[in-house]
PDB file of C-alpha atoms in Angstrom:
ATOM      1  CA  MET A  23      89.387 108.534 109.789  1.00  0.00           C
ATOM      2  CA  SER A  24      86.620 110.821 111.040  1.00  0.00           C
ATOM      3  CA  ASN A  25      85.608 108.260 113.672  1.00  0.00           C
ATOM      4  CA  VAL A  26      88.935 108.823 115.507  1.00  0.00           C
ATOM      5  CA  PRO A  27      89.328 111.935 117.734  1.00  0.00           C
ATOM      6  CA  LEU A  28      91.415 114.717 116.166  1.00  0.00           C
ATOM      7  CA  ASP A  29      93.947 114.733 119.024  1.00  0.00           C
ATOM      8  CA  LEU A  30      94.576 111.016 118.524  1.00  0.00           C
ATOM      9  CA  ARG A  31      94.900 111.489 114.769  1.00  0.00           C
ATOM     10  CA  ASN A  32      97.530 114.182 115.332  1.00  0.00           C
ATOM     11  CA  ILE A  33      99.450 111.899 117.697  1.00  0.00           C
ATOM     12  CA  LEU A  34      99.351 109.089 115.136  1.00  0.00           C
ATOM     13  CA  ASN A  35     100.544 111.418 112.366  1.00  0.00           C
ATOM     14  CA  ASP A  36     103.402 112.717 114.505  1.00  0.00           C
ATOM     15  CA  ASN A  37     104.626 109.364 115.777  1.00  0.00           C
ATOM     16  CA  PHE A  38     103.780 106.703 113.215  1.00  0.00           C
ATOM     17  CA  LYS A  39     104.302 106.193 109.489  1.00  0.00           C
ATOM     18  CA  ILE A  40     102.809 103.697 107.058  1.00  0.00           C
ATOM     19  CA  GLY A  41     105.463 102.235 104.801  1.00  0.00           C
ATOM     20  CA  SER A  42     109.238 102.288 104.830  1.00  0.00           C
ATOM     21  CA  LEU A  43     110.085 105.003 102.265  1.00  0.00           C
ATOM     22  CA  SER A  44     110.810 108.618 103.189  1.00  0.00           C
ATOM     23  CA  ILE A  45     111.216 111.268 100.484  1.00  0.00           C
ATOM     24  CA  ALA A  46     114.736 112.710 100.646  1.00  0.00           C
ATOM     25  CA  VAL A  47     114.499 114.814  97.472  1.00  0.00           C
ATOM     26  CA  GLU A  48     111.783 115.449  94.917  1.00  0.00           C
ATOM     27  CA  GLN A  49     112.216 117.172  91.573  1.00  0.00           C
ATOM     28  CA  LYS A  50     109.619 118.065  88.957  1.00  0.00           C
ATOM     29  CA  SER A  51     110.421 118.460  85.273  1.00  0.00           C
ATOM     30  CA  ARG A  52     108.962 120.922  82.809  1.00  0.00           C
ATOM     31  CA  ASP A  53     107.384 117.925  81.020  1.00  0.00           C
ATOM     32  CA  GLY A  54     105.535 116.830  84.179  1.00  0.00           C
ATOM     33  CA  THR A  55     107.945 114.032  85.158  1.00  0.00           C
ATOM     34  CA  VAL A  56     108.397 113.630  88.917  1.00  0.00           C
ATOM     35  CA  LYS A  57     111.587 112.099  90.299  1.00  0.00           C
ATOM     36  CA  ARG A  58     112.153 111.136  93.912  1.00  0.00           C
ATOM     37  CA  ALA A  59     115.084 109.916  95.938  1.00  0.00           C
ATOM     38  CA  TYR A  60     113.764 107.880  98.848  1.00  0.00           C
ATOM     39  CA  SER A  61     115.652 107.186 102.065  1.00  0.00           C
ATOM     40  CA  LEU A  62     115.253 103.687 103.460  1.00  0.00           C
ATOM     41  CA  LYS A  63     115.246 102.777 107.126  1.00  0.00           C
ATOM     42  CA  ASP A  64     118.911 101.707 107.010  1.00  0.00           C
ATOM     43  CA  GLY A  65     120.031 104.947 105.348  1.00  0.00           C
ATOM     44  CA  GLN A  66     120.287 103.617 101.797  1.00  0.00           C
ATOM     45  CA  GLN A  67     118.745 105.660  98.997  1.00  0.00           C
ATOM     46  CA  ILE A  68     116.795 104.579  95.925  1.00  0.00           C
ATOM     47  CA  GLU A  69     115.035 106.415  93.120  1.00  0.00           C
ATOM     48  CA  SER A  70     111.574 106.314  91.566  1.00  0.00           C
ATOM     49  CA  VAL A  71     110.150 108.284  88.653  1.00  0.00           C
ATOM     50  CA  LEU A  72     106.592 109.028  87.524  1.00  0.00           C
ATOM     51  CA  MET A  73     106.279 109.850  83.832  1.00  0.00           C
ATOM     52  CA  PRO A  74     103.043 111.303  82.380  1.00  0.00           C
ATOM     53  CA  TYR A  75     102.387 110.990  78.650  1.00  0.00           C
ATOM     54  CA  ASN A  76     100.062 112.941  76.385  1.00  0.00           C
ATOM     55  CA  ASP A  77      98.097 109.796  75.499  1.00  0.00           C
ATOM     56  CA  GLY A  78      96.984 109.431  79.133  1.00  0.00           C
ATOM     57  CA  ARG A  79      99.530 106.842  80.270  1.00  0.00           C
ATOM     58  CA  ARG A  80     101.068 107.278  83.691  1.00  0.00           C
ATOM     59  CA  THR A  81     104.213 105.157  84.023  1.00  0.00           C
ATOM     60  CA  ALA A  82     106.198 104.540  87.185  1.00  0.00           C
ATOM     61  CA  CYS A  83     109.852 103.558  86.949  1.00  0.00           C
ATOM     62  CA  VAL A  84     110.900 101.794  90.168  1.00  0.00           C
ATOM     63  CA  SER A  85     114.090 100.412  91.685  1.00  0.00           C
ATOM     64  CA  SER A  86     114.767  96.811  92.667  1.00  0.00           C
ATOM     65  CA  GLN A  87     118.106  97.250  94.473  1.00  0.00           C
ATOM     66  CA  ALA A  88     120.021  99.942  96.328  1.00  0.00           C
ATOM     67  CA  GLY A  89     122.912 100.347  93.929  1.00  0.00           C
ATOM     68  CA  CYS A  90     123.846  97.691  91.375  1.00  0.00           C
ATOM     69  CA  SER A  91     126.605  95.112  90.978  1.00  0.00           C
ATOM     70  CA  MET A  92     126.394  94.776  87.189  1.00  0.00           C
ATOM     71  CA  GLY A  93     128.926  97.554  86.509  1.00  0.00           C
ATOM     72  CA  CYS A  94     127.568  98.828  83.168  1.00  0.00           C
ATOM     73  CA  THR A  95     129.951 101.665  82.343  1.00  0.00           C
ATOM     74  CA  PHE A  96     127.344 104.083  80.942  1.00  0.00           C
ATOM     75  CA  CYS A  97     124.906 103.728  83.871  1.00  0.00           C
ATOM     76  CA  ALA A  98     125.002 106.049  86.899  1.00  0.00           C
ATOM     77  CA  THR A  99     123.780 103.277  89.217  1.00  0.00           C
ATOM     78  CA  GLY A 100     126.357 100.842  87.846  1.00  0.00           C
ATOM     79  CA  GLN A 101     129.056 103.360  88.720  1.00  0.00           C
ATOM     80  CA  MET A 102     127.926 103.377  92.377  1.00  0.00           C
ATOM     81  CA  GLY A 103     128.353  99.710  93.225  1.00  0.00           C
ATOM     82  CA  PHE A 104     125.941  97.442  95.077  1.00  0.00           C
ATOM     83  CA  ALA A 105     124.512  98.021  98.574  1.00  0.00           C
ATOM     84  CA  ARG A 106     121.646  95.524  98.987  1.00  0.00           C
ATOM     85  CA  HIS A 107     118.514  93.963  97.521  1.00  0.00           C
ATOM     86  CA  LEU A 108     115.238  95.752  98.176  1.00  0.00           C
ATOM     87  CA  THR A 109     112.540  93.810  99.954  1.00  0.00           C
ATOM     88  CA  SER A 110     109.380  92.925  98.078  1.00  0.00           C
ATOM     89  CA  SER A 111     107.505  95.573 100.083  1.00  0.00           C
ATOM     90  CA  GLU A 112     110.063  98.292  99.278  1.00  0.00           C
ATOM     91  CA  ILE A 113     109.681  97.575  95.553  1.00  0.00           C
ATOM     92  CA  TYR A 114     105.892  97.427  95.704  1.00  0.00           C
ATOM     93  CA  GLU A 115     105.608 100.579  97.835  1.00  0.00           C
ATOM     94  CA  GLN A 116     107.259 102.742  95.176  1.00  0.00           C
ATOM     95  CA  ALA A 117     104.437 101.942  92.748  1.00  0.00           C
ATOM     96  CA  ALA A 118     101.746 102.025  95.451  1.00  0.00           C
ATOM     97  CA  ILE A 119     102.660 105.596  96.457  1.00  0.00           C
ATOM     98  CA  PHE A 120     102.292 106.882  92.887  1.00  0.00           C
ATOM     99  CA  HIS A 121      99.088 104.844  92.499  1.00  0.00           C
ATOM    100  CA  ALA A 122      97.532 106.477  95.585  1.00  0.00           C
ATOM    101  CA  GLU A 123      98.592 109.995  94.594  1.00  0.00           C
ATOM    102  CA  LEU A 124      97.194 109.640  91.084  1.00  0.00           C
ATOM    103  CA  LYS A 125      93.961 108.158  92.391  1.00  0.00           C
ATOM    104  CA  LYS A 126      93.361 111.303  94.486  1.00  0.00           C
ATOM    105  CA  LYS A 127      93.534 113.345  91.257  1.00  0.00           C
ATOM    106  CA  GLY A 128      91.124 111.065  89.412  1.00  0.00           C
ATOM    107  CA  GLU A 129      93.923 109.440  87.427  1.00  0.00           C
ATOM    108  CA  ARG A 130      95.391 105.944  87.458  1.00  0.00           C
ATOM    109  CA  LEU A 131      98.827 104.391  87.327  1.00  0.00           C
ATOM    110  CA  SER A 132      98.728 102.499  84.030  1.00  0.00           C
ATOM    111  CA  ASN A 133     102.259 101.101  83.645  1.00  0.00           C
ATOM    112  CA  VAL A 134     105.218 100.095  85.793  1.00  0.00           C
ATOM    113  CA  VAL A 135     108.748  99.486  84.517  1.00  0.00           C
ATOM    114  CA  LEU A 136     111.467  98.001  86.711  1.00  0.00           C
ATOM    115  CA  MET A 137     114.188 100.066  85.088  1.00  0.00           C
ATOM    116  CA  GLY A 138     115.282 102.083  88.090  1.00  0.00           C
ATOM    117  CA  MET A 139     118.269 101.277  90.268  1.00  0.00           C
ATOM    118  CA  GLY A 140     119.445  97.670  90.310  1.00  0.00           C
ATOM    119  CA  GLU A 141     119.204  94.458  88.286  1.00  0.00           C
ATOM    120  CA  PRO A 142     115.678  93.085  88.813  1.00  0.00           C
ATOM    121  CA  LEU A 143     116.421  89.451  87.982  1.00  0.00           C
ATOM    122  CA  ALA A 144     119.290  89.389  90.500  1.00  0.00           C
ATOM    123  CA  ASN A 145     116.586  90.022  93.128  1.00  0.00           C
ATOM    124  CA  TYR A 146     114.287  87.481  91.495  1.00  0.00           C
ATOM    125  CA  ASP A 147     111.979  86.338  94.307  1.00  0.00           C
ATOM    126  CA  ASN A 148     111.340  89.800  95.750  1.00  0.00           C
ATOM    127  CA  VAL A 149     110.752  91.320  92.322  1.00  0.00           C
ATOM    128  CA  LEU A 150     108.307  88.618  91.266  1.00  0.00           C
ATOM    129  CA  SER A 151     106.398  88.938  94.541  1.00  0.00           C
ATOM    130  CA  ALA A 152     106.207  92.728  94.143  1.00  0.00           C
ATOM    131  CA  VAL A 153     105.002  92.750  90.525  1.00  0.00           C
ATOM    132  CA  ARG A 154     102.351  90.159  91.300  1.00  0.00           C
ATOM    133  CA  ARG A 155     101.040  92.467  94.031  1.00  0.00           C
ATOM    134  CA  MET A 156     101.067  95.413  91.600  1.00  0.00           C
ATOM    135  CA  ASN A 157      98.962  93.305  89.275  1.00  0.00           C
ATOM    136  CA  THR A 158      96.430  92.044  91.839  1.00  0.00           C
ATOM    137  CA  GLU A 159      96.300  94.896  94.373  1.00  0.00           C
ATOM    138  CA  LEU A 160      96.866  97.968  92.182  1.00  0.00           C
ATOM    139  CA  GLY A 161      95.040  96.598  89.162  1.00  0.00           C
ATOM    140  CA  ILE A 162      97.905  97.132  86.719  1.00  0.00           C
ATOM    141  CA  GLY A 163      97.695  94.629  83.867  1.00  0.00           C
ATOM    142  CA  ALA A 164     100.559  92.128  83.774  1.00  0.00           C
ATOM    143  CA  ARG A 165     101.358  93.118  80.194  1.00  0.00           C
ATOM    144  CA  HIS A 166     101.778  96.705  81.403  1.00  0.00           C
ATOM    145  CA  ILE A 167     104.456  95.716  83.919  1.00  0.00           C
ATOM    146  CA  THR A 168     107.972  95.458  82.460  1.00  0.00           C
ATOM    147  CA  ILE A 169     110.861  93.616  84.101  1.00  0.00           C
ATOM    148  CA  SER A 170     114.264  94.577  82.715  1.00  0.00           C
ATOM    149  CA  THR A 171     117.530  92.658  82.816  1.00  0.00           C
ATOM    150  CA  VAL A 172     121.111  93.049  81.618  1.00  0.00           C
ATOM    151  CA  GLY A 173     120.918  89.429  80.540  1.00  0.00           C
ATOM    152  CA  LEU A 174     121.028  86.990  83.456  1.00  0.00           C
ATOM    153  CA  VAL A 175     120.476  83.916  81.304  1.00  0.00           C
ATOM    154  CA  PRO A 176     119.495  81.392  84.032  1.00  0.00           C
ATOM    155  CA  LYS A 177     116.954  83.842  85.462  1.00  0.00           C
ATOM    156  CA  ILE A 178     115.444  84.537  82.026  1.00  0.00           C
ATOM    157  CA  ARG A 179     114.944  80.796  81.626  1.00  0.00           C
ATOM    158  CA  GLN A 180     113.450  80.585  85.121  1.00  0.00           C
ATOM    159  CA  LEU A 181     111.059  83.449  84.336  1.00  0.00           C
ATOM    160  CA  ALA A 182     110.000  81.686  81.140  1.00  0.00           C
ATOM    161  CA  LYS A 183     108.831  78.715  83.200  1.00  0.00           C
ATOM    162  CA  GLU A 184     106.624  80.951  85.364  1.00  0.00           C
ATOM    163  CA  LYS A 185     104.297  81.387  82.362  1.00  0.00           C
ATOM    164  CA  GLU A 186     103.521  84.952  83.478  1.00  0.00           C
ATOM    165  CA  GLN A 187     102.406  87.696  81.094  1.00  0.00           C
ATOM    166  CA  PHE A 188     104.801  90.377  82.314  1.00  0.00           C
ATOM    167  CA  THR A 189     106.884  92.075  79.626  1.00  0.00           C
ATOM    168  CA  LEU A 190     110.591  91.263  79.558  1.00  0.00           C
ATOM    169  CA  ALA A 191     113.060  93.936  78.435  1.00  0.00           C
ATOM    170  CA  VAL A 192     116.685  92.966  77.790  1.00  0.00           C
ATOM    171  CA  SER A 193     119.383  95.653  77.910  1.00  0.00           C
ATOM    172  CA  LEU A 194     121.461  94.772  74.846  1.00  0.00           C
ATOM    173  CA  HIS A 195     123.259  97.953  73.634  1.00  0.00           C
ATOM    174  CA  GLU A 196     125.808  96.147  71.406  1.00  0.00           C
ATOM    175  CA  ALA A 197     125.507  93.404  68.778  1.00  0.00           C
ATOM    176  CA  ASP A 198     128.839  91.595  69.224  1.00  0.00           C
ATOM    177  CA  ASP A 199     130.536  90.096  72.277  1.00  0.00           C
ATOM    178  CA  PHE A 200     133.722  92.172  72.113  1.00  0.00           C
ATOM    179  CA  SER A 201     131.894  95.520  72.057  1.00  0.00           C
ATOM    180  CA  ARG A 202     129.237  94.518  74.580  1.00  0.00           C
ATOM    181  CA  SER A 203     131.773  93.163  77.073  1.00  0.00           C
ATOM    182  CA  LYS A 204     133.545  96.540  77.109  1.00  0.00           C
ATOM    183  CA  ILE A 205     130.454  98.370  78.400  1.00  0.00           C
ATOM    184  CA  MET A 206     128.583  95.506  80.090  1.00  0.00           C
ATOM    185  CA  PRO A 207     130.821  93.158  82.130  1.00  0.00           C
ATOM    186  CA  ILE A 208     127.983  90.628  82.521  1.00  0.00           C
ATOM    187  CA  ASN A 209     128.504  89.717  78.857  1.00  0.00           C
ATOM    188  CA  LYS A 210     131.735  87.903  79.758  1.00  0.00           C
ATOM    189  CA  ARG A 211     129.658  85.571  81.922  1.00  0.00           C
ATOM    190  CA  PHE A 212     126.662  85.245  79.599  1.00  0.00           C
ATOM    191  CA  PRO A 213     127.754  85.976  75.991  1.00  0.00           C
ATOM    192  CA  ILE A 214     125.316  87.128  73.345  1.00  0.00           C
ATOM    193  CA  PRO A 215     124.648  83.680  71.741  1.00  0.00           C
ATOM    194  CA  GLU A 216     123.568  82.294  75.149  1.00  0.00           C
ATOM    195  CA  LEU A 217     121.450  85.384  75.779  1.00  0.00           C
ATOM    196  CA  ILE A 218     119.635  85.146  72.431  1.00  0.00           C
ATOM    197  CA  ASP A 219     118.985  81.429  73.025  1.00  0.00           C
ATOM    198  CA  ALA A 220     117.378  82.265  76.382  1.00  0.00           C
ATOM    199  CA  CYS A 221     115.284  85.020  74.766  1.00  0.00           C
ATOM    200  CA  GLU A 222     114.045  82.591  72.115  1.00  0.00           C
ATOM    201  CA  GLU A 223     113.128  80.141  74.870  1.00  0.00           C
ATOM    202  CA  TYR A 224     111.253  82.892  76.745  1.00  0.00           C
ATOM    203  CA  VAL A 225     109.233  83.901  73.678  1.00  0.00           C
ATOM    204  CA  GLU A 226     108.417  80.278  72.873  1.00  0.00           C
ATOM    205  CA  ALA A 227     107.292  79.492  76.437  1.00  0.00           C
ATOM    206  CA  THR A 228     105.236  82.638  77.081  1.00  0.00           C
ATOM    207  CA  GLY A 229     104.020  83.692  73.648  1.00  0.00           C
ATOM    208  CA  ARG A 230     105.052  87.229  74.603  1.00  0.00           C
ATOM    209  CA  ARG A 231     107.012  89.638  72.461  1.00  0.00           C
ATOM    210  CA  ILE A 232     110.338  90.588  74.016  1.00  0.00           C
ATOM    211  CA  SER A 233     111.863  94.079  74.096  1.00  0.00           C
ATOM    212  CA  PHE A 234     115.516  94.931  73.584  1.00  0.00           C
ATOM    213  CA  GLU A 235     116.813  98.175  75.079  1.00  0.00           C
ATOM    214  CA  TRP A 236     119.510 100.006  73.144  1.00  0.00           C
ATOM    215  CA  ALA A 237     121.169 103.153  74.537  1.00  0.00           C
ATOM    216  CA  LEU A 238     122.355 105.051  71.461  1.00  0.00           C
ATOM    217  CA  ILE A 239     125.872 106.427  72.009  1.00  0.00           C
ATOM    218  CA  ASN A 240     127.160 108.939  69.481  1.00  0.00           C
ATOM    219  CA  ASN A 241     129.714 107.411  67.057  1.00  0.00           C
ATOM    220  CA  VAL A 242     129.862 104.185  69.092  1.00  0.00           C
ATOM    221  CA  ASN A 243     126.779 102.004  68.503  1.00  0.00           C
ATOM    222  CA  ASP A 244     124.531 104.250  66.408  1.00  0.00           C
ATOM    223  CA  ASN A 245     125.719 103.767  62.821  1.00  0.00           C
ATOM    224  CA  VAL A 246     124.065 101.769  60.050  1.00  0.00           C
ATOM    225  CA  GLU A 247     126.732  99.039  60.150  1.00  0.00           C
ATOM    226  CA  VAL A 248     125.920  98.311  63.806  1.00  0.00           C
ATOM    227  CA  ALA A 249     122.204  98.442  62.979  1.00  0.00           C
ATOM    228  CA  SER A 250     122.750  95.826  60.261  1.00  0.00           C
ATOM    229  CA  ARG A 251     124.616  93.551  62.712  1.00  0.00           C
ATOM    230  CA  LEU A 252     121.766  93.967  65.204  1.00  0.00           C
ATOM    231  CA  ALA A 253     119.227  93.006  62.528  1.00  0.00           C
ATOM    232  CA  ASP A 254     121.278  89.860  61.808  1.00  0.00           C
ATOM    233  CA  LEU A 255     121.427  89.027  65.513  1.00  0.00           C
ATOM    234  CA  LEU A 256     117.666  89.344  65.985  1.00  0.00           C
ATOM    235  CA  SER A 257     116.662  87.620  62.755  1.00  0.00           C
ATOM    236  CA  SER A 258     115.410  84.520  64.617  1.00  0.00           C
ATOM    237  CA  LEU A 259     113.109  86.781  66.667  1.00  0.00           C
ATOM    238  CA  ARG A 260     111.726  88.772  63.742  1.00  0.00           C
ATOM    239  CA  GLY A 261     108.079  89.557  64.488  1.00  0.00           C
ATOM    240  CA  LYS A 262     108.556  88.488  68.105  1.00  0.00           C
ATOM    241  CA  CYS A 263     110.635  91.365  69.420  1.00  0.00           C
ATOM    242  CA  HIS A 264     110.845  95.149  69.517  1.00  0.00           C
ATOM    243  CA  VAL A 265     113.898  97.384  69.843  1.00  0.00           C
ATOM    244  CA  ASN A 266     113.579 100.426  72.115  1.00  0.00           C
ATOM    245  CA  LEU A 267     116.172 103.002  71.121  1.00  0.00           C
ATOM    246  CA  ILE A 268     117.129 105.386  73.911  1.00  0.00           C
ATOM    247  CA  PRO A 269     119.449 108.340  73.308  1.00  0.00           C
ATOM    248  CA  LEU A 270     122.097 108.051  76.015  1.00  0.00           C
ATOM    249  CA  ASN A 271     121.499 109.840  79.320  1.00  0.00           C
ATOM    250  CA  PRO A 272     124.940 111.386  79.974  1.00  0.00           C
ATOM    251  CA  THR A 273     126.494 110.617  83.363  1.00  0.00           C
ATOM    252  CA  GLY A 274     129.522 112.009  85.138  1.00  0.00           C
ATOM    253  CA  GLY A 275     131.422 108.724  84.981  1.00  0.00           C
ATOM    254  CA  PHE A 276     131.015 108.046  81.252  1.00  0.00           C
ATOM    255  CA  GLU A 277     132.354 110.141  78.384  1.00  0.00           C
ATOM    256  CA  GLY A 278     129.818 109.083  75.749  1.00  0.00           C
ATOM    257  CA  LYS A 279     127.284 111.478  74.238  1.00  0.00           C
ATOM    258  CA  PRO A 280     123.720 110.876  72.978  1.00  0.00           C
ATOM    259  CA  SER A 281     123.136 110.256  69.280  1.00  0.00           C
ATOM    260  CA  ASN A 282     121.703 112.907  66.997  1.00  0.00           C
ATOM    261  CA  LYS A 283     118.298 112.710  65.321  1.00  0.00           C
ATOM    262  CA  LYS A 284     119.696 111.791  61.907  1.00  0.00           C
ATOM    263  CA  ALA A 285     121.643 108.826  63.296  1.00  0.00           C
ATOM    264  CA  ILE A 286     118.561 107.623  65.179  1.00  0.00           C
ATOM    265  CA  LYS A 287     116.392 107.877  62.065  1.00  0.00           C
ATOM    266  CA  ASN A 288     118.930 105.956  59.951  1.00  0.00           C
ATOM    267  CA  PHE A 289     119.303 103.259  62.629  1.00  0.00           C
ATOM    268  CA  ILE A 290     115.543 102.717  62.785  1.00  0.00           C
ATOM    269  CA  SER A 291     115.318 102.625  58.982  1.00  0.00           C
ATOM    270  CA  VAL A 292     117.885  99.804  58.731  1.00  0.00           C
ATOM    271  CA  LEU A 293     116.089  97.718  61.369  1.00  0.00           C
ATOM    272  CA  GLU A 294     112.618  98.241  59.896  1.00  0.00           C
ATOM    273  CA  ASN A 295     113.828  97.414  56.381  1.00  0.00           C
ATOM    274  CA  ARG A 296     115.036  94.098  57.826  1.00  0.00           C
ATOM    275  CA  GLY A 297     111.693  93.397  59.500  1.00  0.00           C
ATOM    276  CA  ILE A 298     112.731  94.364  63.047  1.00  0.00           C
ATOM    277  CA  SER A 299     110.262  96.634  64.853  1.00  0.00           C
ATOM    278  CA  ALA A 300     111.989  99.667  66.415  1.00  0.00           C
ATOM    279  CA  THR A 301     111.092 103.019  67.923  1.00  0.00           C
ATOM    280  CA  SER A 302     112.959 105.821  69.656  1.00  0.00           C
ATOM    281  CA  ARG A 303     111.808 106.368  73.215  1.00  0.00           C
ATOM    282  CA  VAL A 304     110.696 109.872  74.193  1.00  0.00           C
ATOM    283  CA  HIS A 305     113.157 111.381  76.654  1.00  0.00           C
ATOM    284  CA  ARG A 306     111.488 112.356  79.918  1.00  0.00           C
ATOM    285  CA  GLY A 307     112.800 114.482  82.766  1.00  0.00           C
ATOM    286  CA  ILE A 308     116.134 115.413  81.196  1.00  0.00           C
ATOM    287  CA  ASP A 309     116.222 118.692  83.155  1.00  0.00           C
ATOM    288  CA  ILE A 310     115.946 116.875  86.506  1.00  0.00           C
ATOM    289  CA  ALA A 311     118.449 114.022  86.038  1.00  0.00           C
ATOM    290  CA  ALA A 312     115.643 111.457  85.621  1.00  0.00           C
ATOM    291  CA  GLY A 313     117.955 108.718  84.337  1.00  0.00           C
ATOM    292  CA  CYS A 314     118.595 105.703  86.543  1.00  0.00           C
ATOM    293  CA  GLY A 315     120.760 106.645  89.541  1.00  0.00           C
ATOM    294  CA  GLN A 316     121.580 110.176  88.363  1.00  0.00           C
ATOM    295  CA  LEU A 317     119.862 112.037  91.189  1.00  0.00           C
ATOM    296  CA  THR A 318     121.488 109.885  93.866  1.00  0.00           C
ATOM    297  CA  GLN A 319     124.841 110.226  92.107  1.00  0.00           C
ATOM    298  CA  ARG A 320     124.534 114.026  92.130  1.00  0.00           C
ATOM    299  CA  ARG A 321     123.430 114.065  95.764  1.00  0.00           C
ATOM    300  CA  LYS A 322     126.384 111.915  96.772  1.00  0.00           C
ATOM    301  CA  LYS A 323     128.774 114.197  94.881  1.00  0.00           C
ATOM    302  CA  ALA A 324     127.252 117.243  96.579  1.00  0.00           C
ATOM    303  CA  ASP A 325     127.521 115.539  99.986  1.00  0.00           C
ATOM    304  CA  ASP A 326     131.166 114.641  99.309  1.00  0.00           C
ATOM    305  CA  LEU A 327     131.949 118.227  98.307  1.00  0.00           C
ATOM    306  CA  ALA A 328     130.198 119.545 101.418  1.00  0.00           C
ATOM    307  CA  LEU A 329     132.179 117.123 103.598  1.00  0.00           C
ATOM    308  CA  ALA A 330     135.432 118.162 101.930  1.00  0.00           C
ATOM    309  CA  ARG A 331     134.647 121.858 102.570  1.00  0.00           C
ATOM    310  CA  GLU A 332     133.809 121.061 106.187  1.00  0.00           C
ATOM    311  CA  LEU A 333     137.104 119.207 106.645  1.00  0.00           C
ATOM    312  CA  ARG A 334     139.075 122.046 105.037  1.00  0.00           C
ATOM    313  CA  ASN A 335     137.348 124.598 107.280  1.00  0.00           C
ATOM    314  CA  SER A 336     138.016 122.539 110.394  1.00  0.00           C
ATOM    315  CA  GLN A 337     141.673 122.120 109.438  1.00  0.00           C
ATOM    316  CA  THR A 338     141.996 125.859 108.816  1.00  0.00           C
ATOM    317  CA  THR A 339     140.414 126.603 112.211  1.00  0.00           C
ATOM    318  CA  ALA A 340     142.739 124.106 113.924  1.00  0.00           C
ATOM    319  CA  GLN A 341     145.795 125.669 112.291  1.00  0.00           C
ATOM    320  CA  THR A 342     144.669 129.163 113.322  1.00  0.00           C
ATOM    321  CA  ASP A 343     144.118 128.019 116.906  1.00  0.00           C
ATOM    322  CA  THR A 344     147.678 126.632 117.109  1.00  0.00           C
ATOM    323  CA  VAL A 345     149.417 129.744 115.772  1.00  0.00           C
ATOM    324  CA  PRO A 346     151.274 131.405 118.714  1.00  0.00           C
TER     325      PRO A 346
END
């Protein structure tokens, strides 16, 4: 704003801020991934990630809630519990910040995935408002914006009626109700048969291919028998779905380990031989805890340890002061 006096600009910079997000921590990976923990005005923290790819894509992963109530056992955010829904503006702003920063470098934000903290479809109205703004105001194609869900069946059916072109990604991770319910409590409320019915309805209504997310856990859900059961489960969606295989991001609250390359290759082979499209997602930002909720989880643990040390020190000082 060169038409505003410098002194006034300095006053504005010192006393006013556009937006509601403040960077609490930023980490940069060797692969170029940038992860941020943002502080909100009420003290809550959320996470956003920018992932650059060699083919020119620049993908932002954004949060839809502070915390999460879904309780998935392998997810760092699920281990935290739920704080609150994000407003539409707080969701949109995460993408808008990356968009503006890339634009200054002559680059563009090409994709947005709502796979950060929270369950997007539990915050349905705010999420839909935010992604529509990303589409119209940031110029990101609707098909390049992905909304994920653990499987909130009524909301999937509601989204199908919107007739939007956004991509839907369903976190599946197991192919039978017993196994899925152990790691994803939401399955007890919306079992797999109901979920697949809703996915079929979504594909029929929108004409869009649906994605299924599968976190590969070593010796748990990564063998060829499980892959065969998954192929059976998705047979009605053959040619209309894609399976994204993601080696597990280890978290402090879950004992599982990521699958090895051989298991991943065999899993993909079984699915493809049965006509189910599948790929293994490239891990990004492993050295900076880029998985959903991991940075906030580590910060909270560090804060708790610091508080414990402070309490111990104060108790030691108090005991010393009372010694005659």
